[in-house]
mmCIF file of C-alpha atoms and ligand atoms in Angstrom:
data_model
loop_
_atom_site.group_PDB
_atom_site.id
_atom_site.type_symbol
_atom_site.label_atom_id
_atom_site.label_comp_id
_atom_site.label_asym_id
_atom_site.label_seq_id
_atom_site.Cartn_x
_atom_site.Cartn_y
_atom_site.Cartn_z
ATOM 1 C CA UNK N 32 -6.241 5.097 35.310
ATOM 2 C CA UNK N 33 -7.500 4.992 31.731
ATOM 3 C CA UNK N 34 -7.901 1.506 30.264
ATOM 4 C CA UNK N 35 -8.471 0.466 26.684
ATOM 5 C CA UNK N 36 -11.528 -1.778 26.423
ATOM 6 C CA UNK N 37 -11.250 -4.598 23.912
ATOM 7 C CA UNK N 38 -14.063 -6.960 22.873
ATOM 8 C CA UNK N 39 -13.131 -10.475 21.765
ATOM 9 C CA UNK N 40 -15.185 -13.572 20.967
ATOM 10 C CA UNK N 41 -16.323 -15.436 24.085
ATOM 11 C CA UNK N 42 -16.089 -18.885 22.520
ATOM 12 C CA UNK N 43 -15.758 -20.112 18.971
ATOM 13 C CA UNK N 44 -13.245 -20.073 16.183
ATOM 14 C CA UNK N 45 -11.661 -16.701 16.998
ATOM 15 C CA UNK N 46 -11.457 -17.039 20.772
ATOM 16 C CA UNK N 47 -8.196 -19.020 21.110
ATOM 17 C CA UNK N 48 -6.243 -16.968 18.590
ATOM 18 C CA UNK N 49 -7.509 -13.684 20.047
ATOM 19 C CA UNK N 50 -6.416 -14.651 23.568
ATOM 20 C CA UNK N 51 -3.107 -15.946 22.161
ATOM 21 C CA UNK N 52 -2.512 -12.637 20.364
ATOM 22 C CA UNK N 53 -2.860 -10.761 23.669
ATOM 23 C CA UNK N 54 -0.440 -13.227 25.313
ATOM 24 C CA UNK N 55 2.070 -12.883 22.464
ATOM 25 C CA UNK N 56 1.838 -9.117 22.967
ATOM 26 C CA UNK N 57 2.858 -9.644 26.604
ATOM 27 C CA UNK N 58 -0.601 -8.753 27.924
ATOM 28 C CA UNK N 59 -1.428 -11.080 30.830
ATOM 29 C CA UNK N 60 -5.093 -11.666 31.652
ATOM 30 C CA UNK N 61 -6.343 -12.069 35.197
ATOM 31 C CA UNK N 62 -8.064 -15.417 35.500
ATOM 32 C CA UNK N 63 -11.143 -14.057 37.209
ATOM 33 C CA UNK N 64 -14.312 -16.063 37.697
ATOM 34 C CA UNK N 65 -16.221 -13.377 35.865
ATOM 35 C CA UNK N 66 -16.427 -14.762 32.367
ATOM 36 C CA UNK N 67 -17.890 -11.668 30.740
ATOM 37 C CA UNK N 68 -15.064 -9.319 31.610
ATOM 38 C CA UNK N 69 -11.481 -9.437 32.824
ATOM 39 C CA UNK N 70 -8.499 -7.114 32.872
ATOM 40 C CA UNK N 71 -4.756 -7.226 32.485
ATOM 41 C CA UNK N 72 -2.482 -6.585 35.439
ATOM 42 C CA UNK N 73 0.496 -5.540 33.290
ATOM 43 C CA UNK N 74 -1.170 -3.490 30.536
ATOM 44 C CA UNK N 75 -3.944 -0.856 30.774
ATOM 45 C CA UNK N 76 -6.581 -3.038 29.112
ATOM 46 C CA UNK N 77 -10.001 -4.432 29.968
ATOM 47 C CA UNK N 78 -11.215 -7.479 28.047
ATOM 48 C CA UNK N 79 -14.888 -8.204 27.277
ATOM 49 C CA UNK N 80 -15.928 -11.655 26.058
ATOM 50 C CA UNK N 81 -18.895 -11.424 23.665
ATOM 51 C CA UNK N 82 -20.753 -13.104 20.790
ATOM 52 C CA UNK N 83 -18.884 -12.135 17.640
ATOM 53 C CA UNK N 84 -22.079 -10.767 16.029
ATOM 54 C CA UNK N 85 -22.406 -8.156 18.784
ATOM 55 C CA UNK N 86 -18.843 -6.844 18.669
ATOM 56 C CA UNK N 87 -19.269 -4.212 15.877
ATOM 57 C CA UNK N 88 -22.283 -2.697 17.675
ATOM 58 C CA UNK N 89 -20.444 -2.548 21.009
ATOM 59 C CA UNK N 90 -17.500 -0.823 19.346
ATOM 60 C CA UNK N 91 -19.770 1.647 17.511
ATOM 61 C CA UNK N 92 -21.484 2.458 20.829
ATOM 62 C CA UNK N 93 -18.076 2.830 22.559
ATOM 63 C CA UNK N 94 -19.019 0.192 25.132
ATOM 64 C CA UNK N 95 -15.771 -1.335 23.840
ATOM 65 C CA UNK N 96 -13.059 0.866 22.289
ATOM 66 C CA UNK N 97 -11.679 -1.809 19.981
ATOM 67 C CA UNK N 98 -12.595 -5.358 19.013
ATOM 68 C CA UNK N 99 -11.375 -8.476 17.230
ATOM 69 C CA UNK N 100 -13.835 -9.908 14.723
ATOM 70 C CA UNK N 101 -13.984 -11.502 11.246
ATOM 71 C CA UNK N 102 -14.203 -9.130 8.267
ATOM 72 C CA UNK N 103 -17.332 -11.048 7.243
ATOM 73 C CA UNK N 104 -19.065 -9.845 10.420
ATOM 74 C CA UNK N 105 -17.725 -6.283 10.016
ATOM 75 C CA UNK N 106 -19.164 -5.990 6.486
ATOM 76 C CA UNK N 107 -22.451 -7.717 7.343
ATOM 77 C CA UNK N 108 -23.156 -5.539 10.377
ATOM 78 C CA UNK N 109 -22.067 -2.398 8.546
ATOM 79 C CA UNK N 110 -21.560 -0.362 11.726
ATOM 80 C CA UNK N 111 -19.616 2.846 12.105
ATOM 81 C CA UNK N 112 -16.242 1.281 12.973
ATOM 82 C CA UNK N 113 -12.775 1.385 11.390
ATOM 83 C CA UNK N 114 -10.708 -1.660 10.415
ATOM 84 C CA UNK N 115 -7.215 -0.812 11.666
ATOM 85 C CA UNK N 116 -5.204 -4.028 11.345
ATOM 86 C CA UNK N 117 -5.464 -7.416 9.661
ATOM 87 C CA UNK N 118 -4.477 -10.096 12.168
ATOM 88 C CA UNK N 119 -3.610 -13.080 9.972
ATOM 89 C CA UNK N 120 -5.867 -15.680 11.645
ATOM 90 C CA UNK N 121 -9.495 -16.833 11.203
ATOM 91 C CA UNK N 122 -8.987 -17.015 7.464
ATOM 92 C CA UNK N 123 -11.991 -18.202 5.488
ATOM 93 C CA UNK N 124 -14.059 -17.243 2.492
ATOM 94 C CA UNK N 125 -17.726 -16.478 2.033
ATOM 95 C CA UNK N 126 -18.709 -18.575 -0.950
ATOM 96 C CA UNK N 127 -21.637 -19.496 -3.122
ATOM 97 C CA UNK N 128 -22.377 -23.222 -3.290
ATOM 98 C CA UNK N 129 -24.925 -25.221 -5.264
ATOM 99 C CA UNK N 130 -25.918 -28.886 -5.459
ATOM 100 C CA UNK N 131 -23.036 -30.849 -6.956
ATOM 101 C CA UNK N 132 -25.036 -32.072 -9.954
ATOM 102 C CA UNK N 133 -26.074 -28.550 -11.060
ATOM 103 C CA UNK N 134 -24.497 -26.967 -14.138
ATOM 104 C CA UNK N 135 -23.263 -23.664 -12.778
ATOM 105 C CA UNK N 136 -21.547 -21.650 -15.524
ATOM 106 C CA UNK N 137 -21.599 -18.060 -14.226
ATOM 107 C CA UNK N 138 -23.291 -15.805 -11.653
ATOM 108 C CA UNK N 139 -26.149 -15.500 -14.153
ATOM 109 C CA UNK N 140 -27.177 -18.941 -12.870
ATOM 110 C CA UNK N 141 -28.495 -17.179 -9.756
ATOM 111 C CA UNK N 142 -31.082 -15.116 -11.633
ATOM 112 C CA UNK N 143 -34.549 -15.787 -10.198
ATOM 113 C CA UNK N 144 -33.152 -18.379 -7.790
ATOM 114 C CA UNK N 145 -33.520 -18.668 -4.008
ATOM 115 C CA UNK N 146 -30.348 -18.195 -1.947
ATOM 116 C CA UNK N 147 -30.115 -19.185 1.726
ATOM 117 C CA UNK N 148 -27.560 -17.358 3.873
ATOM 118 C CA UNK N 149 -26.788 -15.840 7.255
ATOM 119 C CA UNK N 150 -25.174 -12.916 5.390
ATOM 120 C CA UNK N 151 -28.091 -11.118 3.659
ATOM 121 C CA UNK N 152 -26.385 -7.702 3.524
ATOM 122 C CA UNK N 153 -23.184 -8.934 1.864
ATOM 123 C CA UNK N 154 -25.125 -11.203 -0.510
ATOM 124 C CA UNK N 155 -27.529 -8.437 -1.586
ATOM 125 C CA UNK N 156 -24.561 -6.169 -2.308
ATOM 126 C CA UNK N 157 -22.917 -8.920 -4.371
ATOM 127 C CA UNK N 158 -26.155 -9.498 -6.326
ATOM 128 C CA UNK N 159 -26.565 -5.765 -6.979
ATOM 129 C CA UNK N 160 -22.972 -5.453 -8.197
ATOM 130 C CA UNK N 161 -23.533 -8.331 -10.605
ATOM 131 C CA UNK N 162 -27.013 -7.100 -11.611
ATOM 132 C CA UNK N 163 -28.614 -10.358 -10.515
ATOM 133 C CA UNK N 164 -32.189 -10.598 -9.357
ATOM 134 C CA UNK N 165 -32.508 -13.357 -6.766
ATOM 135 C CA UNK N 166 -34.462 -14.004 -3.608
ATOM 136 C CA UNK N 167 -32.488 -14.103 -0.343
ATOM 137 C CA UNK N 168 -33.679 -16.341 2.496
ATOM 138 C CA UNK N 169 -32.040 -15.287 5.715
ATOM 139 C CA UNK N 170 -31.537 -18.188 8.104
ATOM 140 C CA UNK N 171 -29.520 -18.238 11.303
ATOM 141 C CA UNK N 172 -27.573 -21.494 10.962
ATOM 142 C CA UNK N 173 -27.119 -24.889 9.263
ATOM 143 C CA UNK N 174 -27.246 -23.114 5.915
ATOM 144 C CA UNK N 175 -25.661 -26.083 4.147
ATOM 145 C CA UNK N 176 -28.793 -28.224 4.463
ATOM 146 C CA UNK N 177 -31.055 -25.669 2.724
ATOM 147 C CA UNK N 178 -30.717 -27.019 -0.849
ATOM 148 C CA UNK N 179 -31.242 -30.621 0.303
ATOM 149 C CA UNK N 180 -34.570 -29.804 1.987
ATOM 150 C CA UNK N 181 -35.787 -27.681 -0.893
ATOM 151 C CA UNK N 182 -35.510 -24.332 0.902
ATOM 152 C CA UNK N 183 -33.087 -22.800 -1.604
ATOM 153 C CA UNK N 184 -31.286 -23.394 -4.904
ATOM 154 C CA UNK N 185 -27.977 -22.027 -3.671
ATOM 155 C CA UNK N 186 -26.342 -20.998 -0.414
ATOM 156 C CA UNK N 187 -23.774 -18.397 0.586
ATOM 157 C CA UNK N 188 -21.771 -19.523 3.602
ATOM 158 C CA UNK N 189 -18.319 -19.468 5.199
ATOM 159 C CA UNK N 190 -15.912 -22.089 3.930
ATOM 160 C CA UNK N 191 -12.394 -22.996 4.960
ATOM 161 C CA UNK N 192 -11.657 -26.561 3.829
ATOM 162 C CA UNK N 193 -14.908 -27.220 1.970
ATOM 163 C CA UNK N 194 -15.541 -30.512 3.788
ATOM 164 C CA UNK N 195 -18.927 -29.384 5.198
ATOM 165 C CA UNK N 196 -20.096 -28.520 1.682
ATOM 166 C CA UNK N 197 -18.856 -31.842 0.355
ATOM 167 C CA UNK N 198 -20.636 -33.817 3.062
ATOM 168 C CA UNK N 199 -23.881 -32.096 2.134
ATOM 169 C CA UNK N 200 -23.613 -32.816 -1.583
ATOM 170 C CA UNK N 201 -22.717 -29.220 -2.489
ATOM 171 C CA UNK N 202 -19.949 -27.655 -4.569
ATOM 172 C CA UNK N 203 -18.348 -24.256 -4.133
ATOM 173 C CA UNK N 204 -18.767 -22.189 -7.301
ATOM 174 C CA UNK N 205 -17.917 -18.559 -6.476
ATOM 175 C CA UNK N 206 -16.132 -16.553 -3.786
ATOM 176 C CA UNK N 207 -18.046 -13.516 -2.562
ATOM 177 C CA UNK N 208 -15.551 -12.341 0.076
ATOM 178 C CA UNK N 209 -12.206 -13.399 1.554
ATOM 179 C CA UNK N 210 -12.085 -12.834 5.280
ATOM 180 C CA UNK N 211 -9.713 -12.897 8.224
ATOM 181 C CA UNK N 212 -9.804 -11.592 11.774
ATOM 182 C CA UNK N 213 -9.289 -7.831 12.017
ATOM 183 C CA UNK N 214 -8.888 -5.257 14.747
ATOM 184 C CA UNK N 215 -11.695 -2.693 14.658
ATOM 185 C CA UNK N 216 -11.759 0.646 16.353
ATOM 186 C CA UNK N 217 -14.247 3.251 17.445
ATOM 187 C CA UNK N 218 -13.104 6.386 15.568
ATOM 188 C CA UNK N 219 -13.568 8.677 18.607
ATOM 189 C CA UNK N 220 -10.974 7.516 21.130
ATOM 190 C CA UNK N 221 -9.584 9.929 23.704
ATOM 191 C CA UNK N 222 -5.919 10.900 23.438
ATOM 192 C CA UNK N 223 -5.009 8.597 26.336
ATOM 193 C CA UNK N 224 -6.801 5.659 24.754
ATOM 194 C CA UNK N 225 -5.179 6.355 21.400
ATOM 195 C CA UNK N 226 -1.789 6.194 23.089
ATOM 196 C CA UNK N 227 -2.594 2.797 24.588
ATOM 197 C CA UNK N 228 -3.893 1.609 21.220
ATOM 198 C CA UNK N 229 -0.648 2.726 19.547
ATOM 199 C CA UNK N 230 1.362 0.692 22.077
ATOM 200 C CA UNK N 231 -0.861 -2.324 21.452
ATOM 201 C CA UNK N 232 -0.549 -1.934 17.651
ATOM 202 C CA UNK N 233 3.235 -1.634 17.916
ATOM 203 C CA UNK N 234 3.303 -4.971 19.749
ATOM 204 C CA UNK N 235 0.854 -6.642 17.340
ATOM 205 C CA UNK N 236 3.034 -5.638 14.380
ATOM 206 C CA UNK N 237 6.195 -6.946 16.049
ATOM 207 C CA UNK N 238 4.481 -10.272 16.744
ATOM 208 C CA UNK N 239 3.087 -10.532 13.195
ATOM 209 C CA UNK N 240 6.483 -9.793 11.628
ATOM 210 C CA UNK N 241 8.172 -12.367 13.833
ATOM 211 C CA UNK N 242 5.617 -15.023 12.856
ATOM 212 C CA UNK N 243 6.448 -14.505 9.177
ATOM 213 C CA UNK N 244 10.187 -14.774 9.693
ATOM 214 C CA UNK N 245 12.734 -17.333 10.867
ATOM 215 C CA UNK N 246 16.199 -16.880 12.296
ATOM 216 C CA UNK N 247 18.734 -18.961 10.395
ATOM 217 C CA UNK N 248 22.271 -20.020 11.403
ATOM 218 C CA UNK N 249 24.637 -21.985 9.199
ATOM 219 C CA UNK N 250 28.281 -22.911 8.865
ATOM 220 C CA UNK N 251 30.306 -22.467 5.702
ATOM 221 C CA UNK N 252 33.916 -22.554 4.547
ATOM 222 C CA UNK N 253 35.256 -18.985 4.304
ATOM 223 C CA UNK N 254 35.649 -19.152 0.523
ATOM 224 C CA UNK N 255 31.874 -19.787 0.197
ATOM 225 C CA UNK N 256 30.704 -17.038 2.567
ATOM 226 C CA UNK N 257 30.428 -14.311 -0.083
ATOM 227 C CA UNK N 258 28.196 -16.456 -2.295
ATOM 228 C CA UNK N 259 26.046 -17.484 0.688
ATOM 229 C CA UNK N 260 25.627 -13.876 1.814
ATOM 230 C CA UNK N 261 24.453 -12.941 -1.678
ATOM 231 C CA UNK N 262 21.594 -15.447 -1.251
ATOM 232 C CA UNK N 263 20.432 -14.038 2.094
ATOM 233 C CA UNK N 264 18.191 -10.966 2.221
ATOM 234 C CA UNK N 265 18.840 -10.287 5.956
ATOM 235 C CA UNK N 266 17.373 -7.453 8.026
ATOM 236 C CA UNK N 267 20.345 -5.190 7.304
ATOM 237 C CA UNK N 268 23.160 -7.558 6.473
ATOM 238 C CA UNK N 269 23.972 -11.014 7.840
ATOM 239 C CA UNK N 270 26.222 -11.526 10.857
ATOM 240 C CA UNK N 271 29.396 -13.481 10.080
ATOM 241 C CA UNK N 272 31.391 -14.982 12.985
ATOM 242 C CA UNK N 273 34.566 -17.076 12.832
ATOM 243 C CA UNK N 274 34.264 -20.690 14.015
ATOM 244 C CA UNK N 275 36.891 -22.326 16.263
ATOM 245 C CA UNK N 276 37.864 -24.427 13.287
ATOM 246 C CA UNK N 277 40.174 -22.352 11.054
ATOM 247 C CA UNK N 278 38.835 -21.480 7.606
ATOM 248 C CA UNK N 279 35.164 -21.742 8.667
ATOM 249 C CA UNK N 280 32.521 -19.168 9.582
ATOM 250 C CA UNK N 281 29.051 -19.099 11.056
ATOM 251 C CA UNK N 282 26.481 -16.952 9.206
ATOM 252 C CA UNK N 283 23.310 -15.650 10.925
ATOM 253 C CA UNK N 284 20.353 -14.030 9.209
ATOM 254 C CA UNK N 285 16.565 -13.684 9.012
ATOM 255 C CA UNK N 286 14.474 -15.321 6.306
ATOM 256 C CA UNK N 287 10.898 -14.729 5.282
ATOM 257 C CA UNK N 288 8.574 -17.740 5.498
ATOM 258 C CA UNK N 289 7.513 -17.370 1.846
ATOM 259 C CA UNK N 290 10.990 -17.570 0.357
ATOM 260 C CA UNK N 291 12.262 -19.968 2.994
ATOM 261 C CA UNK N 292 12.422 -23.378 1.236
ATOM 262 C CA UNK N 293 13.684 -21.871 -1.966
ATOM 263 C CA UNK N 294 16.616 -20.176 -0.274
ATOM 264 C CA UNK N 295 17.473 -23.173 1.937
ATOM 265 C CA UNK N 296 17.976 -25.275 -1.221
ATOM 266 C CA UNK N 297 20.253 -22.676 -2.741
ATOM 267 C CA UNK N 298 22.254 -22.328 0.494
ATOM 268 C CA UNK N 299 22.888 -26.062 0.587
ATOM 269 C CA UNK N 300 23.979 -26.054 -3.042
ATOM 270 C CA UNK N 301 26.355 -23.171 -2.256
ATOM 271 C CA UNK N 302 28.071 -25.253 0.461
ATOM 272 C CA UNK N 303 26.231 -24.312 3.666
ATOM 273 C CA UNK N 304 26.284 -26.960 6.423
ATOM 274 C CA UNK N 305 24.643 -27.439 9.823
ATOM 275 C CA UNK N 306 21.744 -25.171 8.976
ATOM 276 C CA UNK N 307 19.622 -24.292 12.033
ATOM 277 C CA UNK N 308 16.262 -22.565 11.758
ATOM 278 C CA UNK N 309 14.805 -20.932 14.870
ATOM 279 C CA UNK N 310 11.426 -19.231 15.436
ATOM 280 C CA UNK N 311 11.554 -15.552 16.325
ATOM 281 C CA UNK N 312 9.422 -14.320 19.199
ATOM 282 C CA UNK N 313 9.287 -10.582 18.471
ATOM 283 C CA UNK N 314 10.736 -8.503 15.685
ATOM 284 C CA UNK N 315 11.199 -4.739 15.972
ATOM 285 C CA UNK N 316 12.589 -2.993 12.921
HETATM 286 P P1 LIG F 613 -20.639 -16.649 18.204
HETATM 287 O O1 LIG F 613 -21.194 -17.600 19.204
HETATM 288 O O2 LIG F 613 -19.575 -15.764 18.790
HETATM 289 O O3 LIG F 613 -21.694 -15.867 17.456
HETATM 290 P P2 LIG F 613 -20.263 -17.982 15.653
HETATM 291 O O4 LIG F 613 -20.837 -19.351 15.712
HETATM 292 O O5 LIG F 613 -21.019 -16.885 14.978
HETATM 293 O O6 LIG F 613 -19.860 -17.551 17.135
HETATM 294 P P3 LIG F 613 -17.708 -19.063 14.746
HETATM 295 O O7 LIG F 613 -18.171 -20.270 14.008
HETATM 296 O O8 LIG F 613 -16.997 -19.243 16.043
HETATM 297 O O9 LIG F 613 -18.872 -17.971 14.926
HETATM 298 O O10 LIG F 613 -16.786 -18.249 13.738
HETATM 299 C C1 LIG F 613 -16.277 -16.989 14.085
HETATM 300 C C2 LIG F 613 -15.565 -16.424 12.874
HETATM 301 O O11 LIG F 613 -14.476 -17.273 12.521
HETATM 302 C C3 LIG F 613 -16.361 -16.315 11.594
HETATM 303 O O12 LIG F 613 -17.211 -15.171 11.584
HETATM 304 C C4 LIG F 613 -15.254 -16.214 10.566
HETATM 305 O O13 LIG F 613 -14.778 -14.880 10.485
HETATM 306 C C5 LIG F 613 -14.149 -17.087 11.145
HETATM 307 N N1 LIG F 613 -13.996 -18.403 10.470
HETATM 308 C C6 LIG F 613 -12.816 -18.933 10.067
HETATM 309 N N2 LIG F 613 -12.971 -20.115 9.470
HETATM 310 C C7 LIG F 613 -14.260 -20.397 9.483
HETATM 311 C C8 LIG F 613 -15.052 -21.503 8.998
HETATM 312 N N3 LIG F 613 -14.521 -22.537 8.393
HETATM 313 N N4 LIG F 613 -16.368 -21.465 9.203
HETATM 314 C C9 LIG F 613 -16.909 -20.428 9.857
HETATM 315 N N5 LIG F 613 -16.219 -19.359 10.305
HETATM 316 C C10 LIG F 613 -14.914 -19.322 10.128
HETATM 317 MG MG1 LIG F 614 -21.778 -15.318 15.588
#
């Protein structure tokens, strides 16, 4: 039987969320002792656990059909692969940082400076686009110590909270790239594999939608229901059910995370009571 081969990070920041995504998609992994490779017993998929740096190459070479990796790695490795879905986790930015006491006013600051990074390809592209002439020092880790030991004037590194930069006396001055985990694909999949990929993508999208939405239930006096309904976007239209207590109804709907707090306030003001908010597991529209 044909199986879709997916490459995910073996250990590190993307590993947990990648495994969780498969679980949320109802894809159970066999807990084999073989830590390089496993398979699912309820979905035609084989899972390879690899260093994230190697994933684009494996997908280009069709050793894996698809992979989960940060956009930063996709752009740095510049392999022949397609980004097919943004996955909403592993969010970070690739930023320029300099010593805190430096006066950085614009990218022009970087002219004739030394920049330490593990992302030479992305940085060179950024410098070219901004017509900056600077020297790139490629190093393989602990980039944040480079200015302190006199190796470079600036660094380009991944940042999420900025605490590592702060601890090393650096300040973030420019964002080169915003990144999150993405699903990449070898463009030459067989028809059977494409069909499995479509099933997988359908599930990923249902899981992503559900994560961004909440199910909401509330009670309201009947004379307030029309106003409350006007506040609720709903998937089609809200469900309204009579309560045992005469003159009262229960209203059910779906709310987007982004507009959530705003709408809850308005619902309360309009007379809603006993508001319950429940996570949604899957959402198929
Ligand atoms: P590997 O051993 O697989 O090569 P790694 O050390 O290169 O792992 P991790 O530090 O585990 O990589 O990060 C994997 C990815 O997680 C990064 O490429 C990036 O896309 C994402 N990421 C999210 N937040 C951060 C962050 N604060 N710092 C670094 N990477 C982050
Ligand atoms: Mg790596």
